[in-house]
Coordinates of N, CA, C and O in Angstrom, one line a residue:
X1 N -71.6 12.7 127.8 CA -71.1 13.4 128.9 C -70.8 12.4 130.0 O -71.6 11.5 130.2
X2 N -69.5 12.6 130.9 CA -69.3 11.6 131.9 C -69.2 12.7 133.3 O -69.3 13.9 133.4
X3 N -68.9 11.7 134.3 CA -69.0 13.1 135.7 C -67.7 12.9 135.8 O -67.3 12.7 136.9
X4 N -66.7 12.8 134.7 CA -65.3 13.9 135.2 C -65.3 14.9 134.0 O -64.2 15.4 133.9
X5 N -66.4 15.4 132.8 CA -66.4 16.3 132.8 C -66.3 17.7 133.2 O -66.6 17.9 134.4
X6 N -65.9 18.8 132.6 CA -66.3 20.3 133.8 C -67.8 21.4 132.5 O -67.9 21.0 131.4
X7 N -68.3 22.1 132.7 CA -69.3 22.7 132.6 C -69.5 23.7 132.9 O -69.8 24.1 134.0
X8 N -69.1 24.5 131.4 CA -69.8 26.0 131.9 C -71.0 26.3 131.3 O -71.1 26.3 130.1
X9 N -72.3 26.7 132.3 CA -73.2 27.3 132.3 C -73.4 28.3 132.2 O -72.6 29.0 132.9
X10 N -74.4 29.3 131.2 CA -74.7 30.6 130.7 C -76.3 30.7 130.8 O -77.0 29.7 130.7
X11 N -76.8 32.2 131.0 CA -78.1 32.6 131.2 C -77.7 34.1 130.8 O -76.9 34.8 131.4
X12 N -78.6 34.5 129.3 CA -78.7 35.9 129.5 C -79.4 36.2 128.4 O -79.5 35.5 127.4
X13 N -79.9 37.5 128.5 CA -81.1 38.5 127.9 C -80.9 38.7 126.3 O -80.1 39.6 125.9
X14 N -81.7 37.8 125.2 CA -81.3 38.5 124.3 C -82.4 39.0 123.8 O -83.5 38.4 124.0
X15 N -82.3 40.4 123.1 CA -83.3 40.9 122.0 C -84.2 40.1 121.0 O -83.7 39.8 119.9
X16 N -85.8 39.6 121.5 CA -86.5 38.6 120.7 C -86.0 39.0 119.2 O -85.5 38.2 118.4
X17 N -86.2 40.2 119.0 CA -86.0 39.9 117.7 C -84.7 40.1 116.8 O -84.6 40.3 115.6
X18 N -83.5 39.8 117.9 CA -82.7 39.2 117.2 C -81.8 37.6 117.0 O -80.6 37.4 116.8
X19 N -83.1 36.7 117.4 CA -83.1 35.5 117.8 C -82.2 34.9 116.6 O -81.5 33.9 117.0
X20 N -81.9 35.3 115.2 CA -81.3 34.9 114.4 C -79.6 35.2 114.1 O -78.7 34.6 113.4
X21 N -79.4 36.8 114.9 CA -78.2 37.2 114.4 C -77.9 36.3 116.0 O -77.1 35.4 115.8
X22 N -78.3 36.4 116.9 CA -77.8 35.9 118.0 C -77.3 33.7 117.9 O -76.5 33.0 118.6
X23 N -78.1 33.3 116.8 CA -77.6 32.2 116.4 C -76.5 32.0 115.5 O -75.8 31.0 115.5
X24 N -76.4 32.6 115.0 CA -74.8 33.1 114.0 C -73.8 32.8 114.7 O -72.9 32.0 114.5
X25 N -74.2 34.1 116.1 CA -72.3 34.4 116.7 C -72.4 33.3 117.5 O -71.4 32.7 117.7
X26 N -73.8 32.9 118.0 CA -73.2 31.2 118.5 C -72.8 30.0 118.1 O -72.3 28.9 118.6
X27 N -73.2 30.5 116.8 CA -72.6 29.0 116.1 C -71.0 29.3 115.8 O -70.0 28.6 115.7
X28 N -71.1 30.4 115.6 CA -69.5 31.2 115.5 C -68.1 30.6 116.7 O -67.0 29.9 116.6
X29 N -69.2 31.3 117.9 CA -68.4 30.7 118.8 C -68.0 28.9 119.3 O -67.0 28.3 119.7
X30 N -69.8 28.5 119.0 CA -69.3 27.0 119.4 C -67.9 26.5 118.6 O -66.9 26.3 119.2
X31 N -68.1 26.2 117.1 CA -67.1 26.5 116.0 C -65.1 26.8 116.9 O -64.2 25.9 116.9
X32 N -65.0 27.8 117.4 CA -64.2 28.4 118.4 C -63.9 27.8 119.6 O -62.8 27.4 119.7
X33 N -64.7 27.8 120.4 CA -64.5 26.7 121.4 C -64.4 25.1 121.3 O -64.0 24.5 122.3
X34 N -64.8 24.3 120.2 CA -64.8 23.2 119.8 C -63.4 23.1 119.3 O -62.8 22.1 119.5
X35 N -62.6 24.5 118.6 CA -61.3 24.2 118.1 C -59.9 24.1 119.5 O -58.7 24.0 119.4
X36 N -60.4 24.2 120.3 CA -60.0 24.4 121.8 C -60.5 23.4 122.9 O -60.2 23.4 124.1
X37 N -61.4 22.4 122.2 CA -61.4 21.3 123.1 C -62.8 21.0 123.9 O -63.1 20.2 124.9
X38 N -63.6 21.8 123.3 CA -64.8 21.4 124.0 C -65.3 20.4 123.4 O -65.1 20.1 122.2
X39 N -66.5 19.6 124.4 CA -66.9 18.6 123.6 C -68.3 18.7 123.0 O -68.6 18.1 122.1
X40 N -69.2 19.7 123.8 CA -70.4 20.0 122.9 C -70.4 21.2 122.9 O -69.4 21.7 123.3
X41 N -71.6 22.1 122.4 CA -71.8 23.3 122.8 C -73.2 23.0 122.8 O -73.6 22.1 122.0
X42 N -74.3 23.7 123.9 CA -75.8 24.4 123.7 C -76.4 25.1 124.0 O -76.7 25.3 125.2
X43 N -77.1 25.7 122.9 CA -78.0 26.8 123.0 C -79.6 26.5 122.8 O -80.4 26.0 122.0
X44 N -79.6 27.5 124.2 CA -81.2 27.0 124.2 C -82.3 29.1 124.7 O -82.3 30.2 125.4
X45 N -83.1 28.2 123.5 CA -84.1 29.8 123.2 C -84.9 30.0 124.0 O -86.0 29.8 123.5
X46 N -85.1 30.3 125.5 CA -86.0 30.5 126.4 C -87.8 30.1 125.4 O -88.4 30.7 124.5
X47 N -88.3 28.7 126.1 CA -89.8 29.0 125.5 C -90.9 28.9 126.9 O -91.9 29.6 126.9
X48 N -90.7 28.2 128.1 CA -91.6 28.1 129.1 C -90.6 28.8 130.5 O -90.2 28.0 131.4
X49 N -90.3 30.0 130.5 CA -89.5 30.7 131.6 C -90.1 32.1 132.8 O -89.9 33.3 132.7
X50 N -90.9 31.4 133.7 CA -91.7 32.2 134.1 C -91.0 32.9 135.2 O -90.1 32.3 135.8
X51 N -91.5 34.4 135.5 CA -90.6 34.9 136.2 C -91.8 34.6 137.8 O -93.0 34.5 138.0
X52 N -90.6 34.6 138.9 CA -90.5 33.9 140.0 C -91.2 35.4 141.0 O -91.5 36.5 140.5
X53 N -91.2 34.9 142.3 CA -91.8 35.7 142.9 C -90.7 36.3 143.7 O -90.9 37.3 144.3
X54 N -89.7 35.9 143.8 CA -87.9 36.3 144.9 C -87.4 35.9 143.9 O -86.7 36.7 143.4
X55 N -87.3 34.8 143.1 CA -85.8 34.8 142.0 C -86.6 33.6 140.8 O -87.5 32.7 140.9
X56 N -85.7 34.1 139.7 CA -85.9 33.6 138.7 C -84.9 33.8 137.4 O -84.0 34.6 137.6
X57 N -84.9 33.2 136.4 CA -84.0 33.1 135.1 C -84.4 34.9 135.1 O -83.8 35.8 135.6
X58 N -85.7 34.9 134.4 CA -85.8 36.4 134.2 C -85.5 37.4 134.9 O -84.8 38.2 134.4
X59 N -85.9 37.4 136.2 CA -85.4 38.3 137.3 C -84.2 38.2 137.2 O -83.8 39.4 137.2
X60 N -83.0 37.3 137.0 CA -81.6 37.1 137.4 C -80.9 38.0 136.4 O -79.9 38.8 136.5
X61 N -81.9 37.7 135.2 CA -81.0 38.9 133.9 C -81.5 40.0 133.8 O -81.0 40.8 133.0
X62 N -82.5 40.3 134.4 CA -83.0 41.8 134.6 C -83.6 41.8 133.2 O -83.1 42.7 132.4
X63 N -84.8 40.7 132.6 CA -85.1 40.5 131.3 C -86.2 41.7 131.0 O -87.0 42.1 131.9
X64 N -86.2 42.4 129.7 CA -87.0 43.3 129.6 C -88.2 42.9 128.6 O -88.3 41.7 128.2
X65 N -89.0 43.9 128.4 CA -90.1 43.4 127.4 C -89.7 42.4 125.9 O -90.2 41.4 125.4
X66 N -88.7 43.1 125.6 CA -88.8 42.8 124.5 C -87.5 42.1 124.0 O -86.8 42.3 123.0
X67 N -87.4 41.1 125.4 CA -86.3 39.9 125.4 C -86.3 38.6 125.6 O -87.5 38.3 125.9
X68 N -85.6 37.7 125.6 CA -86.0 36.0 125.7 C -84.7 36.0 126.5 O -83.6 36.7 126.6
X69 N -85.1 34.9 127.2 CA -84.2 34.3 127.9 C -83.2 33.2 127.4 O -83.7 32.1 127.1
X70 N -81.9 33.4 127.3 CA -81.0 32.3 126.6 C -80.4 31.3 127.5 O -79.7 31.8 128.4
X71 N -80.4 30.2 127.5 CA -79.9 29.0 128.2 C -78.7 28.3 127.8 O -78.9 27.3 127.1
X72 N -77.3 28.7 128.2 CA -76.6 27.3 127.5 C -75.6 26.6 128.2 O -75.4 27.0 129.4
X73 N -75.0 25.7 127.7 CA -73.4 25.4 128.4 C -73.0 24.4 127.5 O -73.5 23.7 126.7
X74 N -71.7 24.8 128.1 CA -70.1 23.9 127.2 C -69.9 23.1 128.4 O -70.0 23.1 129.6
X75 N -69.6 22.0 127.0 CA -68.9 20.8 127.9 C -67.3 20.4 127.7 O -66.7 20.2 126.7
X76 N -66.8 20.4 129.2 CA -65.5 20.3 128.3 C -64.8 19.1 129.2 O -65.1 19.1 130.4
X77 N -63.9 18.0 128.6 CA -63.0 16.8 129.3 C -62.5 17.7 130.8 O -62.2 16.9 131.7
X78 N -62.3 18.8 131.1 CA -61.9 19.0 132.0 C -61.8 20.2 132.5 O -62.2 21.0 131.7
X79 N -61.3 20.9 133.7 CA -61.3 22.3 133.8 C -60.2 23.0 133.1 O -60.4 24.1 132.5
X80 N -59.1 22.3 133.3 CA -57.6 22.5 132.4 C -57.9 22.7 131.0 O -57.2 23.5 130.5
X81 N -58.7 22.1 130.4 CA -58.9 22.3 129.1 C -59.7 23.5 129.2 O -59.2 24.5 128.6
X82 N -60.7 23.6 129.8 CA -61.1 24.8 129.7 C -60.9 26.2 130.0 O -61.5 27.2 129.5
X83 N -60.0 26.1 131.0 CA -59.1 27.6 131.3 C -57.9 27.7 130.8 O -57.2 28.5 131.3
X84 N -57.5 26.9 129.8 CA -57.1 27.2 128.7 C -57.1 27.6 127.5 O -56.2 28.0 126.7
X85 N -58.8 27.4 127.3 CA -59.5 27.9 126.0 C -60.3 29.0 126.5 O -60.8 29.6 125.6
X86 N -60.4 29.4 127.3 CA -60.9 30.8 127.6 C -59.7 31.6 128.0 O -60.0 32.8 128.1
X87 N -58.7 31.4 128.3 CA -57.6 32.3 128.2 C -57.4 32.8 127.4 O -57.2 34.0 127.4
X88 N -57.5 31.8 125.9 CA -57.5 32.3 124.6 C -57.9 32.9 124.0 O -57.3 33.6 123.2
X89 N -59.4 32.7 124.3 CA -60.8 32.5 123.5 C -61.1 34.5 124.3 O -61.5 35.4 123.5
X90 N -61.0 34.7 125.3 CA -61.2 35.5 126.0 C -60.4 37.3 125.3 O -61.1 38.3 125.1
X91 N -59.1 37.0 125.2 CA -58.1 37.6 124.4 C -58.4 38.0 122.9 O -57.8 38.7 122.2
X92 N -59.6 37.2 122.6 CA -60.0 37.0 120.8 C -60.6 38.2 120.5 O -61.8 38.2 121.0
X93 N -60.1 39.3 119.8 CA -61.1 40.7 119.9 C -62.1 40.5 119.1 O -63.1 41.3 119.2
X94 N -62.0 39.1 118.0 CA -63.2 38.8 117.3 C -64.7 37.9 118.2 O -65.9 37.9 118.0
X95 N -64.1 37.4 119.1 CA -65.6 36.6 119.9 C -66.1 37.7 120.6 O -67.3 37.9 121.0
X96 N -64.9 38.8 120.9 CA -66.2 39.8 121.9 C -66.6 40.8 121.4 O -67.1 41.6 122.1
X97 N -66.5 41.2 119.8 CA -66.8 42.1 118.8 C -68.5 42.0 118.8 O -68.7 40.9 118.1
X98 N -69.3 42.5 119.1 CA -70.3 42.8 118.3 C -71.3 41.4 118.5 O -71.9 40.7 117.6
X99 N -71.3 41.3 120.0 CA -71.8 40.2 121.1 C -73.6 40.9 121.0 O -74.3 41.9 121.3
X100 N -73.9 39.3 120.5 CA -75.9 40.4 120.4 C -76.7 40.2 121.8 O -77.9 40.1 122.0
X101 N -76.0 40.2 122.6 CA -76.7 40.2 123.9 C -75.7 41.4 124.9 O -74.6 41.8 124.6
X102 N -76.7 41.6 126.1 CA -75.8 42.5 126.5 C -74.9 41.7 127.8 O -75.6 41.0 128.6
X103 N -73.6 41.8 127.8 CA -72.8 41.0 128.7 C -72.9 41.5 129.8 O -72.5 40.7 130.6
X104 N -73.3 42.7 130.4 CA -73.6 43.1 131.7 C -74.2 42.3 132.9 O -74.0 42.4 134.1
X105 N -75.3 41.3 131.9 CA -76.7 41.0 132.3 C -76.3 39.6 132.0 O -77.3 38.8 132.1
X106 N -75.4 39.1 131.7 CA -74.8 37.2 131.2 C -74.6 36.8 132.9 O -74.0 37.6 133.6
X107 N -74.9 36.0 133.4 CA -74.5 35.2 134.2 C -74.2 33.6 133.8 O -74.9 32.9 133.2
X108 N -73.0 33.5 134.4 CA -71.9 32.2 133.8 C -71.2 31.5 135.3 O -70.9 32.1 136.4
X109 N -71.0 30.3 134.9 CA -70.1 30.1 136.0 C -69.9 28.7 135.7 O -70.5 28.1 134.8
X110 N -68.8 27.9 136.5 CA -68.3 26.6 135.9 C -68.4 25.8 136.9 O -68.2 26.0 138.0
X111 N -68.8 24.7 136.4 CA -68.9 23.4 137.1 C -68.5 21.7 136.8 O -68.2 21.1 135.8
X112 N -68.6 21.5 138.4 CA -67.7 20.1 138.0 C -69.0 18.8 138.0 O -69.6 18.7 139.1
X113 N -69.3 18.0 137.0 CA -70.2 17.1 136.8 C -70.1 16.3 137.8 O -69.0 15.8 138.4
X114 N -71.0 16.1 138.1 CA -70.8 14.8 139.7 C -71.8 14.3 139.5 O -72.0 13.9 140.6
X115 N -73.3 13.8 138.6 CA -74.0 12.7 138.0 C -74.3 12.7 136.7 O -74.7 13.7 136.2
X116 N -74.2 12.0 136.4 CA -74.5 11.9 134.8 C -75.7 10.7 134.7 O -75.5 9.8 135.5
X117 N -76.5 10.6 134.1 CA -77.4 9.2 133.9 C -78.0 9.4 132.5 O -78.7 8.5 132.0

């Protein structure tokens, strides 16, 4: 990764115990966005995510008992590359088919790398 990268970041609630179908459609999707130009994908399984006293990962997705908190982000050469692959990717009735988290509760947003070390 370099800082003229761009980076979208993800946070949201999945059902612990579907930690496995929920690695599928991600590997599904990385797969999908990789064919569109990203340069990594990752997914990360909430293990030390403690909820906060005014804000927190948990708090932010309104996490319930019997959910884990998901962590990820794409990396991509640029923002152009990537609002071109979510234009696409977006339009795909197969990536938003039968999504094992609930998207209500996903918080995302994109960014521009400014240190790398």
């Amino acid at each position: 990764m370099n800082a003229q990268d761009y980076v979208d970041g993800f946070v949201c609630p999945v059902k612990t115990a579907n930690k496995e179908t929920y690695l599928a459609f991600a590997r599904k999707a990385a797969q999908a966005f990789k064919q569109h130009g990203a340069l990594s994908v990752v997914e990360c399984w909430g293990d030390d995510v403690p909820e906060g006293k005014l804000t927190s990962m948990p708090m932010a997705v309104k996490l319930e008992s019997d959910e884990t908190v998901v962590f990820s982000w794409i990396v991509w050469p640029d923002r152009d590359t990537r609002n071109q692959a979510m234009k696409v990717l977006m339009d795909d009735q197969e990536m938003s088919r039968d999504m094992p988290f609930d998207g209500k509760r996903l918080i995302y947003g994109g960014f521009a790398a400014m240190l790398v070390e």
